[in-house]
Short mmCIF file of C-alpha atoms in Angstrom, two decimals:
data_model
loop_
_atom_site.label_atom_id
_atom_site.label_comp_id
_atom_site.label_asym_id
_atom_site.label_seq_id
_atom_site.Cartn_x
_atom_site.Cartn_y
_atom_site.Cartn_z
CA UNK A 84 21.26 2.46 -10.11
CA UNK A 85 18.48 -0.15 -10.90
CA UNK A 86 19.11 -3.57 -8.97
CA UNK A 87 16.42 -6.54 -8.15
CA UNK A 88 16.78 -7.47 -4.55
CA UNK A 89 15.06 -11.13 -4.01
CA UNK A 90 12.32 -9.37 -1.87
CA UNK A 91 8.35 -9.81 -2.61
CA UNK A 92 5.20 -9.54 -0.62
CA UNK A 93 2.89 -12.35 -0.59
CA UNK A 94 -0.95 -12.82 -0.93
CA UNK A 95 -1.31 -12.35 2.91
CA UNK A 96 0.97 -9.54 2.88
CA UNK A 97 3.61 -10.82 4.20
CA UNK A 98 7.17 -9.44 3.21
CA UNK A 99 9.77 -12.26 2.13
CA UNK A 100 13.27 -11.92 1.20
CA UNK A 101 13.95 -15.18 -0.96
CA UNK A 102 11.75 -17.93 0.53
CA UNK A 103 12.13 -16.43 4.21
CA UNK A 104 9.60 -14.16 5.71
CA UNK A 105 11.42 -10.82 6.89
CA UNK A 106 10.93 -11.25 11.01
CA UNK A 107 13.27 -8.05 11.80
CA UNK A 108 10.90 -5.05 11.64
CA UNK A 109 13.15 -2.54 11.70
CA UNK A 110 14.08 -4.10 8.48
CA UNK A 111 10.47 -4.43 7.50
CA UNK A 112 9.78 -0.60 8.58
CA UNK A 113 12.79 0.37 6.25
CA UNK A 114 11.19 -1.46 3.38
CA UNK A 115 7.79 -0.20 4.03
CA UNK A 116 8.77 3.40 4.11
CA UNK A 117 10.77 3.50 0.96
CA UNK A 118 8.28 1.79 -1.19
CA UNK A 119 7.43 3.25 -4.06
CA UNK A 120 5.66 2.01 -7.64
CA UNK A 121 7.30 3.77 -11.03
CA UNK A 122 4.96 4.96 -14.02
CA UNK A 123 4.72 1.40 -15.11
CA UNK A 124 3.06 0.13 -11.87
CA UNK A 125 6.48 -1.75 -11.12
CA UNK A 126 7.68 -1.44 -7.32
CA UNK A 127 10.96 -0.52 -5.98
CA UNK A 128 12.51 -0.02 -2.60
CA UNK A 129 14.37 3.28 -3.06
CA UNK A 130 17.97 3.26 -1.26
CA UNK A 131 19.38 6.50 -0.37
CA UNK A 132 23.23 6.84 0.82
CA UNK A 133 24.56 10.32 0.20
CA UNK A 134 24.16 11.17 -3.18
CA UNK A 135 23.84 7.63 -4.51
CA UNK A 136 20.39 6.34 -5.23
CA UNK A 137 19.16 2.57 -5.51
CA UNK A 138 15.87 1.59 -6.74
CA UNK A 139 15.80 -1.96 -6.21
CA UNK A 140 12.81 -3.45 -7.90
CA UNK A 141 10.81 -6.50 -5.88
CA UNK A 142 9.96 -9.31 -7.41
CA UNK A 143 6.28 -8.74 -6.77
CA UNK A 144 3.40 -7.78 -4.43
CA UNK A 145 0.74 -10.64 -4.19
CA UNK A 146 -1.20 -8.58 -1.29
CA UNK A 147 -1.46 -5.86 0.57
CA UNK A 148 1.55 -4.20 1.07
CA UNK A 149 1.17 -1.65 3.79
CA UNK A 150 -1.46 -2.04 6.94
CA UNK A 151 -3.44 1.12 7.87
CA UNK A 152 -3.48 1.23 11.66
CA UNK A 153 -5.57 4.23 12.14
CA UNK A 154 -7.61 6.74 10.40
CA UNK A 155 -8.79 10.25 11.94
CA UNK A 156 -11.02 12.43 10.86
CA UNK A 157 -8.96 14.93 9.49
CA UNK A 158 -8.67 12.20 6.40
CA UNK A 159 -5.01 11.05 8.09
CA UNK A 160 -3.82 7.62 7.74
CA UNK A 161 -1.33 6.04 10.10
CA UNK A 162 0.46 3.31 8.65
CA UNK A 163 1.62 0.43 10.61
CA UNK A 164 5.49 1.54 9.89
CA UNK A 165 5.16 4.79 11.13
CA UNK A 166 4.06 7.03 7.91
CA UNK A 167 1.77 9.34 8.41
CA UNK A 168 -0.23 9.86 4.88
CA UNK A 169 -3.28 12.08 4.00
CA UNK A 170 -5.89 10.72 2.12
CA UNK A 171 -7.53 12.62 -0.75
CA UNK A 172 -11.03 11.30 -1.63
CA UNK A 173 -10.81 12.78 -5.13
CA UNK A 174 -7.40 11.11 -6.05
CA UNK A 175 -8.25 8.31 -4.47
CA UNK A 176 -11.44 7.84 -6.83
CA UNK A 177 -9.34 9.21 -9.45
CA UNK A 178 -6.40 6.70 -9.15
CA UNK A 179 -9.02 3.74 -8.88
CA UNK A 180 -11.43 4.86 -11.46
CA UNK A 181 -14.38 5.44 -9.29
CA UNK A 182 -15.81 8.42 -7.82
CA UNK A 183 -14.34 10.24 -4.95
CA UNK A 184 -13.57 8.06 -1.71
CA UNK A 185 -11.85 7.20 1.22
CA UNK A 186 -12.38 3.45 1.80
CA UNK A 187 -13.04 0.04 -0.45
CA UNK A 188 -14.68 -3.28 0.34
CA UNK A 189 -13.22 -6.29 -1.62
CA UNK A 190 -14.99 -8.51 0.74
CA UNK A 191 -16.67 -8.57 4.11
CA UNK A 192 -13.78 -8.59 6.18
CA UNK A 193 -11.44 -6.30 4.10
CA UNK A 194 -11.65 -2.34 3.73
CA UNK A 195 -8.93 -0.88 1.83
CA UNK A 196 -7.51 2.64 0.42
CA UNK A 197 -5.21 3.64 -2.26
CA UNK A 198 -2.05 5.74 -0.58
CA UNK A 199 0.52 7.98 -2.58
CA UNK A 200 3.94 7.77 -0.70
CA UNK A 201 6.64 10.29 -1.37
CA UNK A 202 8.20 10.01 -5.02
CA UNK A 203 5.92 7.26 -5.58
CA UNK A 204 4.48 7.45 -9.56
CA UNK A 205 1.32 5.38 -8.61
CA UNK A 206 -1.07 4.64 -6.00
CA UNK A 207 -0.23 1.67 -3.36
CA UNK A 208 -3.37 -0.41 -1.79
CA UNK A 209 -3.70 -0.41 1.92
CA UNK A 210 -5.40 -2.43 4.03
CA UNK A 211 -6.90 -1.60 7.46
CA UNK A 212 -6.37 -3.84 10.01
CA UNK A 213 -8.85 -5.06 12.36
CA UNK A 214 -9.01 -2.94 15.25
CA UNK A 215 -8.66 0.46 12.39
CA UNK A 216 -11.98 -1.12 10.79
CA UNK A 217 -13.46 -1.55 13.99
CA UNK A 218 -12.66 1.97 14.87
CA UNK A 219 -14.44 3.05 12.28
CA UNK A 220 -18.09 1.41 13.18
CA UNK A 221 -19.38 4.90 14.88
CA UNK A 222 -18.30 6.56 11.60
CA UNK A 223 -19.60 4.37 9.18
CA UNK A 224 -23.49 3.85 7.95
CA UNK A 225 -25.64 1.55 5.85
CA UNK A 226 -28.03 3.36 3.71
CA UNK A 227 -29.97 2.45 0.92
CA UNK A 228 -27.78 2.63 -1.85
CA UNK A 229 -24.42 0.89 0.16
CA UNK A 230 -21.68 1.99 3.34
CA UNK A 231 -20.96 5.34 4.20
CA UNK A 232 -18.38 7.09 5.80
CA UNK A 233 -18.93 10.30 7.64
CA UNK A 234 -15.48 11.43 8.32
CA UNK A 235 -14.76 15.66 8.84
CA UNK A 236 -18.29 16.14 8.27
CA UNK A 237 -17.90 14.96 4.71
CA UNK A 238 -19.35 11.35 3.16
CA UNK A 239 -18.05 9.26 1.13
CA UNK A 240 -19.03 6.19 -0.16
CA UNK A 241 -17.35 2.90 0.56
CA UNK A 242 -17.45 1.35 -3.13
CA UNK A 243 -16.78 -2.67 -3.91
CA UNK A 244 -14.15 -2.84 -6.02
CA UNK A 245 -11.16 -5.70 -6.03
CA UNK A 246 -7.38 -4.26 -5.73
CA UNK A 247 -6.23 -6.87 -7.90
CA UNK A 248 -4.46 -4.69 -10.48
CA UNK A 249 -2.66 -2.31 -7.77
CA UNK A 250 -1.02 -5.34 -7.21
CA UNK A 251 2.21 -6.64 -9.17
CA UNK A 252 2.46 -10.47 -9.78
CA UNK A 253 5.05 -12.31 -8.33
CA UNK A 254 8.31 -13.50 -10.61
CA UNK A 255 10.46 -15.38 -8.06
CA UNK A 256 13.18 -16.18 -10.80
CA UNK A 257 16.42 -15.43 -9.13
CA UNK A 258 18.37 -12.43 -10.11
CA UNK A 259 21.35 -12.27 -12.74
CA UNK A 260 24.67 -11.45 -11.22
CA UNK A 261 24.50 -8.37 -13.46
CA UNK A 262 21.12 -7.10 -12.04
CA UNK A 263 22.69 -6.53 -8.46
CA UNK A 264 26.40 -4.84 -9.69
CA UNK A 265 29.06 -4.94 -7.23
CA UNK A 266 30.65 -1.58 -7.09
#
């Protein structure tokens, strides 16, 4: 069943449900771990209970959805809600358009990956937090030609490009009745 749940994620990447920011992160973690984007780029919070499935579809991700807490250098990234996801520099430049790669730059104070969560269609931008990017300063270089990152005893180039259209703009028009069906 297809419903649209008044949930979105601003520009900051903050998760709202209507106009309220969602404080309870259980909750939040719930959210988090069940979002997914379909083969249109649309995202959904998928809702499992038995057999039934829900895919309620948000009204829009401004930001950043997920947080990357910590990276290791096995190429494992440890999402602020507890998911553990690998990261595969050749689908990563492959889902982005750019040559294989762990890490972006949209600015100078924002690195950022593309993640695949389970049954998700499409990629899903992540940003690392503060302390992840600082975690990273032994393991990343300036050379000549830009950053690198020297993770597993591979490199891989940290390329500028904006996440802009991993992102889903915001429609905060308030459901039909019929889009969330009582049953």
């Amino acid at each position: 069943m297809r419903t649209r749940p008044e949930v979105y994620v601003n520009q900051a990447g903050v998760w709202y449900f209507r106009s309220n920011p969602i404080d309870n992160q259980s909750i939040l973690n719930y959210f988090k771990q069940n979002l997914k984007r379909d083969k249109e780029g649309l995202y959904y919070i998928e809702n499992r209970f038995g057999e039934r499935k829900e895919e309620g579809y948000i009204q829009g991700v401004a930001g950043f959805p997920f947080q990357i807490s910590s990276i290791s250098n096995s190429l494992k990234a440890y999402l602020e809600c507890d998911i553990e996801l690998a990261l595969d520099p050749v689908w990563i430049g492959d889902q982005a358009n750019t040559r294989p790669t762990v890490l972006f730059y949209k600015d100078d104070s924002t690195l950022w990956t593309l993640v695949q969560t389970e049954g998700s269609s499409r990629a899903i931008p992540a940003r690392l937090t503060g302390p992840c990017m600082a975690s990273l300063h032994k393991d990343l270089e300036e050379k000549a030609d830009g950053l690198e990152l020297h993770l597993n005893e591979s490199s891989f180039p940290v390329i500028e490009r904006s996440p802009d259209d991993f992102f889903q703009e915001l429609d905060l028009t308030p459901p039909d009745p019929s889009d969330n069906p009582v049953e």
